[in-house]
Amino acid sequence: MIALILGAGIALVLTMVAMPLYIQLLTKKQYGQVVRDDGPNSHAVKSGTPTMGGVVFVLAVFVAYFATHGILALMGRSSAGITATGLLVLLLFGGMGLVGFLDDFIKIFKKRSLGLRAWQKIVLQAIIGISFAVLALQFPDERGLTPGSTAISFLRDTNIDLAFAGPMVGLVLFVIWANFIVTGTTNAVNLTDGLDGLATGASIMVFGAYTLMGIWQQNQACSNSNSMDVCYSVRDPQDLALLGATLSGALIAFLWFNAKPAKIFMGDTGSLAIGGAVAAFAILSRTQLLLVVIAGLFVIISLSVIIQVGYFKLSGGKRVFKMAPLQHHFELSGWSEENVVIRFWILAGLFVAAGLGLFYSEWVVAL
């Protein structure tokens, strides 16, 4: 628990202190958001608002993670230290954040609402996702447990193993499966980041859920339990909990500046980084399919875009929603931005609660 408090506290303080200075710097250099022309008219006032706020909280998370382990080592309390699992989360978090940074950089300096071309973003995300997936099946501990698993997981690993035809087939299929999760999640969070504070608040709840799950998996780890039917074979759950708390702390501080009226936007730097971290948690905590419930708000918003685009093409120009992603449909229906954000936060909280309920219920039933 000390580690979680340290990680969250350091990340929160760093973000809270650095963000005003960063906003001043961006404002001075006139590095502001370019608002899309086809968006709601009410968003025109957002043009010029500093963006790339993700740079600060991404760096804060990195510093807080390593600082926490350093402090724990000095206190003689670090039993596991820096882990392969923790570094893999940071790889996907930081790697996707870097892709987002390149995207934001192009938008700002070319003064356009579109940054990297679609194929460029896909290639960069694929390179990072493949690297993550391959490395996730390496670094076995003394029990032979690797951070990732070729088994498809829901509330824990299932009997569906992608390595059914041997380890090489398993590796290839796992890389494809992991990239599907990573790409889908990063883009879903990116689509959610369209209103002041919306993606930030929802992400805090999601990371809070993974923090609680990490604590529970550590307490019920097979290495600590005599009941093999209900214990969890998850590598380094204590480090997953630490990173979940650290991310929550950084985003709570960021929300202070990102809530309406936003003084800064996270940009693709932040949204892609958050999406990468969420995907990493789902894969490494062995709860891949549960992601659909815990991150249900992101899923619904992403589906709204898929439905809108698909129906538009099939119907010859007709639309299901007034505008996609879904949050803009409600804006154009007369809801204020604040109402949309608060109600979507409520939805995000309900999805998180449902996910945690499923996670705990499975353990109780298995007793």
Short mmCIF file of C-alpha atoms in Angstrom, two decimals:
data_model
loop_
_atom_site.label_atom_id
_atom_site.label_comp_id
_atom_site.label_asym_id
_atom_site.label_seq_id
_atom_site.Cartn_x
_atom_site.Cartn_y
_atom_site.Cartn_z
CA MET A 1 0.00 0.00 0.00
CA ILE A 2 2.90 2.36 0.70
CA ALA A 3 4.09 1.83 -2.88
CA LEU A 4 0.68 2.75 -4.29
CA ILE A 5 0.46 5.92 -2.21
CA LEU A 6 3.99 6.91 -3.19
CA GLY A 7 3.44 6.27 -6.89
CA ALA A 8 0.11 8.07 -7.06
CA GLY A 9 1.34 10.93 -4.88
CA ILE A 10 4.55 11.57 -6.81
CA ALA A 11 2.76 11.44 -10.18
CA LEU A 12 0.00 13.75 -8.92
CA VAL A 13 2.40 16.34 -7.50
CA LEU A 14 4.68 16.30 -10.54
CA THR A 15 1.77 16.78 -12.92
CA MET A 16 0.16 19.46 -10.77
CA VAL A 17 3.40 21.44 -10.51
CA ALA A 18 4.62 21.03 -14.09
CA MET A 19 1.34 21.53 -15.95
CA PRO A 20 0.92 25.31 -15.34
CA LEU A 21 4.51 25.90 -16.51
CA TYR A 22 3.90 23.74 -19.57
CA ILE A 23 0.67 25.60 -20.38
CA GLN A 24 2.53 28.93 -20.16
CA LEU A 25 5.23 27.62 -22.50
CA LEU A 26 2.74 26.35 -25.10
CA THR A 27 0.70 29.56 -24.90
CA LYS A 28 3.80 31.69 -25.41
CA LYS A 29 4.82 29.68 -28.46
CA GLN A 30 1.20 29.55 -29.70
CA TYR A 31 1.16 25.75 -29.88
CA GLY A 32 -2.61 25.33 -29.84
CA GLN A 33 -5.29 22.88 -30.90
CA VAL A 34 -6.60 23.06 -34.46
CA VAL A 35 -10.35 22.31 -34.26
CA ARG A 36 -11.91 20.21 -37.03
CA ASP A 37 -14.13 22.21 -39.40
CA ASP A 38 -17.01 19.71 -39.33
CA GLY A 39 -17.28 19.62 -35.53
CA PRO A 40 -20.02 21.20 -33.39
CA ASN A 41 -20.10 25.00 -33.68
CA SER A 42 -19.68 25.31 -29.91
CA HIS A 43 -16.17 23.88 -30.26
CA ALA A 44 -14.90 26.85 -32.27
CA VAL A 45 -13.90 28.61 -29.03
CA LYS A 46 -11.53 25.72 -28.27
CA SER A 47 -9.30 26.59 -31.20
CA GLY A 48 -5.87 27.67 -30.00
CA THR A 49 -6.16 25.93 -26.61
CA PRO A 50 -2.77 24.42 -25.71
CA THR A 51 -2.53 20.72 -26.52
CA MET A 52 -0.07 17.82 -26.04
CA GLY A 53 -0.79 17.84 -22.29
CA GLY A 54 -0.08 14.13 -22.40
CA VAL A 55 3.63 14.94 -22.53
CA VAL A 56 3.55 16.04 -18.89
CA PHE A 57 1.58 13.16 -17.39
CA VAL A 58 3.42 10.54 -19.47
CA LEU A 59 6.76 11.81 -18.16
CA ALA A 60 5.31 12.11 -14.64
CA VAL A 61 4.28 8.44 -14.69
CA PHE A 62 7.75 7.33 -15.79
CA VAL A 63 9.47 9.42 -13.12
CA ALA A 64 7.00 8.36 -10.40
CA TYR A 65 7.37 4.65 -11.20
CA PHE A 66 11.17 4.61 -11.02
CA ALA A 67 11.27 7.06 -8.09
CA THR A 68 8.85 4.89 -6.11
CA HIS A 69 10.98 1.80 -6.62
CA GLY A 70 14.07 3.79 -5.68
CA ILE A 71 12.48 5.08 -2.47
CA LEU A 72 11.21 1.61 -1.56
CA ALA A 73 14.69 0.18 -2.08
CA LEU A 74 16.18 2.82 0.24
CA MET A 75 13.51 1.95 2.81
CA GLY A 76 14.28 -1.75 2.46
CA ARG A 77 10.68 -2.43 1.43
CA SER A 78 11.16 -3.35 -2.24
CA SER A 79 10.68 -7.11 -2.52
CA ALA A 80 10.18 -7.42 -6.27
CA GLY A 81 11.79 -4.21 -7.53
CA ILE A 82 11.37 -3.06 -11.10
CA THR A 83 9.72 -5.88 -13.03
CA ALA A 84 9.48 -7.03 -16.64
CA THR A 85 5.72 -6.57 -16.43
CA GLY A 86 6.05 -2.98 -15.29
CA LEU A 87 8.54 -2.18 -18.04
CA LEU A 88 6.23 -3.72 -20.65
CA VAL A 89 3.37 -1.47 -19.54
CA LEU A 90 5.69 1.52 -19.81
CA LEU A 91 6.84 0.36 -23.26
CA LEU A 92 3.31 0.35 -24.63
CA PHE A 93 2.34 3.50 -22.69
CA GLY A 94 5.39 5.48 -23.78
CA GLY A 95 5.56 4.02 -27.28
CA MET A 96 1.98 4.89 -28.13
CA GLY A 97 2.50 8.28 -26.50
CA LEU A 98 5.42 8.87 -28.87
CA VAL A 99 3.22 8.04 -31.89
CA GLY A 100 0.66 10.51 -30.56
CA PHE A 101 3.36 13.13 -30.03
CA LEU A 102 4.43 12.87 -33.68
CA ASP A 103 0.78 13.21 -34.70
CA ASP A 104 0.29 16.29 -32.50
CA PHE A 105 3.57 17.82 -33.64
CA ILE A 106 2.50 17.67 -37.29
CA LYS A 107 -0.94 19.12 -36.49
CA ILE A 108 0.53 22.07 -34.62
CA PHE A 109 3.29 23.01 -37.04
CA LYS A 110 1.25 22.46 -40.20
CA LYS A 111 -1.82 24.10 -38.63
CA ARG A 112 -4.20 21.34 -39.66
CA SER A 113 -6.59 19.06 -37.76
CA LEU A 114 -5.06 15.89 -39.26
CA GLY A 115 -1.52 14.86 -38.36
CA LEU A 116 0.05 11.55 -39.35
CA ARG A 117 -1.54 9.85 -42.31
CA ALA A 118 -3.66 6.81 -41.45
CA TRP A 119 -1.16 4.31 -42.85
CA GLN A 120 1.73 5.97 -41.01
CA LYS A 121 -0.10 5.75 -37.69
CA ILE A 122 -1.07 2.11 -38.32
CA VAL A 123 2.52 1.13 -39.17
CA LEU A 124 3.98 2.85 -36.10
CA GLN A 125 1.34 1.35 -33.81
CA ALA A 126 1.97 -2.08 -35.32
CA ILE A 127 5.73 -1.86 -34.74
CA ILE A 128 5.21 -0.98 -31.08
CA GLY A 129 2.43 -3.54 -30.64
CA ILE A 130 4.47 -6.36 -32.20
CA SER A 131 7.48 -5.50 -30.02
CA PHE A 132 5.28 -5.52 -26.92
CA ALA A 133 3.64 -8.85 -27.83
CA VAL A 134 6.91 -10.64 -28.57
CA LEU A 135 8.55 -9.37 -25.39
CA ALA A 136 5.48 -10.25 -23.30
CA LEU A 137 6.15 -13.95 -23.91
CA GLN A 138 9.78 -13.67 -22.79
CA PHE A 139 11.41 -13.23 -19.35
CA PRO A 140 10.05 -16.27 -17.46
CA ASP A 141 10.40 -16.12 -13.68
CA GLU A 142 11.50 -18.99 -11.42
CA ARG A 143 8.07 -20.59 -11.94
CA GLY A 144 8.36 -20.31 -15.72
CA LEU A 145 5.65 -17.62 -15.75
CA THR A 146 6.00 -14.95 -18.44
CA PRO A 147 4.26 -11.53 -18.31
CA GLY A 148 1.95 -12.49 -21.17
CA SER A 149 0.18 -15.73 -21.99
CA THR A 150 -0.90 -17.39 -25.23
CA ALA A 151 -4.17 -18.36 -23.54
CA ILE A 152 -7.21 -16.20 -24.28
CA SER A 153 -8.30 -14.67 -20.98
CA PHE A 154 -11.55 -13.33 -19.58
CA LEU A 155 -11.50 -13.16 -15.78
CA ARG A 156 -8.34 -15.28 -15.85
CA ASP A 157 -6.71 -17.49 -18.49
CA THR A 158 -9.21 -19.79 -20.22
CA ASN A 159 -8.59 -23.21 -21.79
CA ILE A 160 -8.43 -21.62 -25.25
CA ASP A 161 -4.71 -21.57 -26.00
CA LEU A 162 -3.35 -19.92 -29.15
CA ALA A 163 -0.36 -22.27 -28.94
CA PHE A 164 -2.55 -25.28 -29.80
CA ALA A 165 -0.33 -26.12 -32.77
CA GLY A 166 3.01 -25.38 -31.15
CA PRO A 167 4.92 -22.40 -29.72
CA MET A 168 5.67 -20.71 -33.05
CA VAL A 169 2.02 -20.75 -34.11
CA GLY A 170 1.15 -19.55 -30.62
CA LEU A 171 3.58 -16.64 -30.91
CA VAL A 172 2.23 -15.55 -34.29
CA LEU A 173 -1.40 -15.79 -33.20
CA PHE A 174 -0.64 -14.00 -29.93
CA VAL A 175 1.05 -11.14 -31.79
CA ILE A 176 -2.03 -10.78 -34.01
CA TRP A 177 -4.43 -11.00 -31.05
CA ALA A 178 -2.43 -8.58 -28.90
CA ASN A 179 -2.19 -6.07 -31.75
CA PHE A 180 -5.94 -6.25 -32.25
CA ILE A 181 -6.43 -5.38 -28.57
CA VAL A 182 -3.79 -2.65 -28.61
CA THR A 183 -4.94 -0.97 -31.82
CA GLY A 184 -8.61 -1.17 -30.89
CA THR A 185 -8.05 0.22 -27.39
CA THR A 186 -5.74 3.08 -28.36
CA ASN A 187 -8.06 4.27 -31.08
CA ALA A 188 -11.13 3.89 -28.83
CA VAL A 189 -9.59 6.16 -26.18
CA ASN A 190 -8.52 8.58 -28.92
CA LEU A 191 -12.11 8.80 -30.19
CA THR A 192 -13.38 9.38 -26.64
CA ASP A 193 -11.11 12.40 -26.17
CA GLY A 194 -13.43 14.92 -27.79
CA LEU A 195 -14.91 16.83 -24.84
CA ASP A 196 -13.28 18.59 -21.90
CA GLY A 197 -12.38 16.02 -19.24
CA LEU A 198 -14.33 13.13 -20.78
CA ALA A 199 -11.50 10.71 -21.59
CA THR A 200 -9.50 11.81 -18.54
CA GLY A 201 -12.26 11.11 -16.03
CA ALA A 202 -13.21 7.79 -17.63
CA SER A 203 -9.56 6.69 -17.71
CA ILE A 204 -9.11 7.45 -14.00
CA MET A 205 -11.93 5.00 -13.24
CA VAL A 206 -10.50 2.33 -15.55
CA PHE A 207 -7.02 2.55 -14.04
CA GLY A 208 -8.57 2.55 -10.58
CA ALA A 209 -10.23 -0.76 -11.46
CA TYR A 210 -6.96 -2.30 -12.64
CA THR A 211 -5.28 -1.09 -9.45
CA LEU A 212 -7.86 -2.92 -7.32
CA MET A 213 -7.59 -6.02 -9.50
CA GLY A 214 -3.80 -5.99 -9.18
CA ILE A 215 -4.03 -5.77 -5.39
CA TRP A 216 -6.50 -8.68 -5.33
CA GLN A 217 -4.42 -10.81 -7.71
CA GLN A 218 -1.35 -10.22 -5.54
CA ASN A 219 -3.20 -11.20 -2.36
CA GLN A 220 -4.64 -14.29 -4.06
CA ALA A 221 -1.52 -15.21 -6.05
CA CYS A 222 -0.83 -18.92 -6.47
CA SER A 223 2.56 -18.41 -4.81
CA ASN A 224 0.72 -17.23 -1.67
CA SER A 225 -2.24 -19.62 -1.76
CA ASN A 226 -2.92 -23.27 -1.06
CA SER A 227 -6.08 -23.23 -3.16
CA MET A 228 -4.99 -23.68 -6.76
CA ASP A 229 -8.58 -23.50 -8.04
CA VAL A 230 -9.07 -19.84 -7.14
CA CYS A 231 -5.56 -18.38 -7.10
CA TYR A 232 -4.18 -16.20 -9.90
CA SER A 233 -1.19 -17.04 -12.09
CA VAL A 234 -0.38 -13.46 -13.01
CA ARG A 235 3.17 -12.19 -13.27
CA ASP A 236 4.01 -9.18 -11.04
CA PRO A 237 0.46 -8.08 -10.09
CA GLN A 238 1.89 -5.77 -7.42
CA ASP A 239 3.66 -3.76 -10.12
CA LEU A 240 0.47 -3.59 -12.19
CA ALA A 241 -1.29 -2.18 -9.12
CA LEU A 242 1.51 0.36 -8.64
CA LEU A 243 1.29 1.54 -12.23
CA GLY A 244 -2.51 1.69 -12.07
CA ALA A 245 -2.28 3.94 -9.02
CA THR A 246 0.47 6.04 -10.60
CA LEU A 247 -1.56 6.59 -13.77
CA SER A 248 -4.63 7.46 -11.71
CA GLY A 249 -2.67 10.01 -9.69
CA ALA A 250 -1.23 11.68 -12.79
CA LEU A 251 -4.63 11.86 -14.49
CA ILE A 252 -6.40 13.23 -11.41
CA ALA A 253 -3.93 16.13 -11.49
CA PHE A 254 -4.36 16.52 -15.25
CA LEU A 255 -8.15 16.64 -14.87
CA TRP A 256 -7.72 19.78 -12.76
CA PHE A 257 -6.56 21.56 -15.92
CA ASN A 258 -8.56 19.54 -18.47
CA ALA A 259 -12.05 19.95 -16.97
CA LYS A 260 -14.30 22.49 -18.69
CA PRO A 261 -13.24 25.07 -19.58
CA ALA A 262 -10.10 23.14 -20.45
CA LYS A 263 -6.85 25.03 -20.10
CA ILE A 264 -5.08 22.26 -22.00
CA PHE A 265 -5.93 19.14 -24.02
CA MET A 266 -4.11 15.83 -23.70
CA GLY A 267 -3.79 15.54 -27.48
CA ASP A 268 -3.03 12.28 -29.25
CA THR A 269 0.09 12.15 -27.09
CA GLY A 270 -2.11 11.52 -24.08
CA SER A 271 -5.00 9.56 -25.58
CA LEU A 272 -2.84 7.04 -27.45
CA ALA A 273 -0.59 6.62 -24.39
CA ILE A 274 -3.61 5.96 -22.17
CA GLY A 275 -5.02 3.50 -24.70
CA GLY A 276 -1.71 1.67 -24.83
CA ALA A 277 -1.59 1.41 -21.05
CA VAL A 278 -5.18 0.13 -20.82
CA ALA A 279 -4.42 -2.54 -23.43
CA ALA A 280 -1.25 -3.54 -21.58
CA PHE A 281 -3.18 -3.93 -18.32
CA ALA A 282 -5.81 -6.11 -19.99
CA ILE A 283 -3.21 -8.38 -21.58
CA LEU A 284 -0.77 -8.65 -18.67
CA SER A 285 -3.41 -9.01 -15.93
CA ARG A 286 -4.87 -11.94 -17.92
CA THR A 287 -8.27 -10.22 -18.25
CA GLN A 288 -8.33 -9.52 -21.98
CA LEU A 289 -12.04 -9.98 -22.71
CA LEU A 290 -13.05 -8.25 -19.47
CA LEU A 291 -11.64 -5.10 -21.07
CA VAL A 292 -14.85 -4.83 -23.10
CA VAL A 293 -16.77 -4.35 -19.84
CA ILE A 294 -14.31 -2.31 -17.77
CA ALA A 295 -13.63 0.05 -20.68
CA GLY A 296 -17.22 -0.17 -21.89
CA LEU A 297 -17.55 3.57 -22.50
CA PHE A 298 -14.57 3.52 -24.86
CA VAL A 299 -16.06 0.50 -26.64
CA ILE A 300 -19.48 2.13 -27.15
CA ILE A 301 -17.95 5.34 -28.49
CA SER A 302 -15.74 3.37 -30.86
CA LEU A 303 -18.69 1.28 -32.04
CA SER A 304 -20.67 4.45 -32.77
CA VAL A 305 -18.02 5.47 -35.31
CA ILE A 306 -17.93 2.01 -36.90
CA ILE A 307 -21.74 1.97 -37.17
CA GLN A 308 -21.85 5.51 -38.57
CA VAL A 309 -19.20 4.89 -41.22
CA GLY A 310 -20.54 1.46 -42.16
CA TYR A 311 -24.15 2.60 -42.49
CA PHE A 312 -23.09 5.71 -44.41
CA LYS A 313 -21.34 3.57 -47.02
CA LEU A 314 -24.05 0.90 -47.23
CA SER A 315 -26.97 3.35 -47.40
CA GLY A 316 -25.42 5.72 -49.89
CA GLY A 317 -24.94 8.67 -47.56
CA LYS A 318 -27.46 8.22 -44.73
CA ARG A 319 -26.43 8.49 -41.08
CA VAL A 320 -27.51 6.74 -37.87
CA PHE A 321 -26.22 9.52 -35.61
CA LYS A 322 -26.22 13.27 -36.12
CA MET A 323 -22.47 13.07 -35.73
CA ALA A 324 -19.92 10.52 -34.59
CA PRO A 325 -18.27 9.82 -32.18
CA LEU A 326 -21.35 9.40 -29.99
CA GLN A 327 -20.65 12.29 -27.59
CA HIS A 328 -21.05 14.78 -30.45
CA HIS A 329 -24.43 13.27 -31.39
CA PHE A 330 -25.75 14.27 -27.97
CA GLU A 331 -24.20 17.73 -28.25
CA LEU A 332 -26.03 18.28 -31.53
CA SER A 333 -29.20 16.95 -29.86
CA GLY A 334 -29.13 19.88 -27.43
CA TRP A 335 -27.16 18.51 -24.48
CA SER A 336 -24.58 20.86 -23.02
CA GLU A 337 -20.98 19.69 -23.01
CA GLU A 338 -21.07 19.42 -19.21
CA ASN A 339 -24.17 17.20 -19.31
CA VAL A 340 -22.63 14.87 -21.86
CA VAL A 341 -19.39 14.55 -19.88
CA ILE A 342 -21.05 13.95 -16.50
CA ARG A 343 -23.51 11.40 -17.88
CA PHE A 344 -20.79 9.59 -19.80
CA TRP A 345 -18.69 9.54 -16.61
CA ILE A 346 -21.64 7.87 -14.89
CA LEU A 347 -21.76 5.29 -17.68
CA ALA A 348 -18.01 4.74 -17.36
CA GLY A 349 -18.39 4.21 -13.61
CA LEU A 350 -21.20 1.70 -14.12
CA PHE A 351 -19.11 -0.26 -16.63
CA VAL A 352 -16.15 -0.29 -14.24
CA ALA A 353 -18.37 -1.42 -11.36
CA ALA A 354 -19.85 -4.19 -13.53
CA GLY A 355 -16.37 -5.34 -14.54
CA LEU A 356 -15.13 -5.45 -10.95
CA GLY A 357 -18.32 -7.25 -9.94
CA LEU A 358 -17.74 -9.94 -12.57
CA PHE A 359 -14.09 -10.25 -11.56
CA TYR A 360 -14.87 -10.75 -7.87
CA SER A 361 -17.96 -12.92 -8.46
CA GLU A 362 -15.93 -15.42 -10.48
CA TRP A 363 -13.52 -15.83 -7.56
CA VAL A 364 -16.37 -16.28 -5.06
CA VAL A 365 -18.11 -18.89 -7.24
CA ALA A 366 -14.83 -20.78 -7.69
CA LEU A 367 -14.34 -21.14 -3.91
#
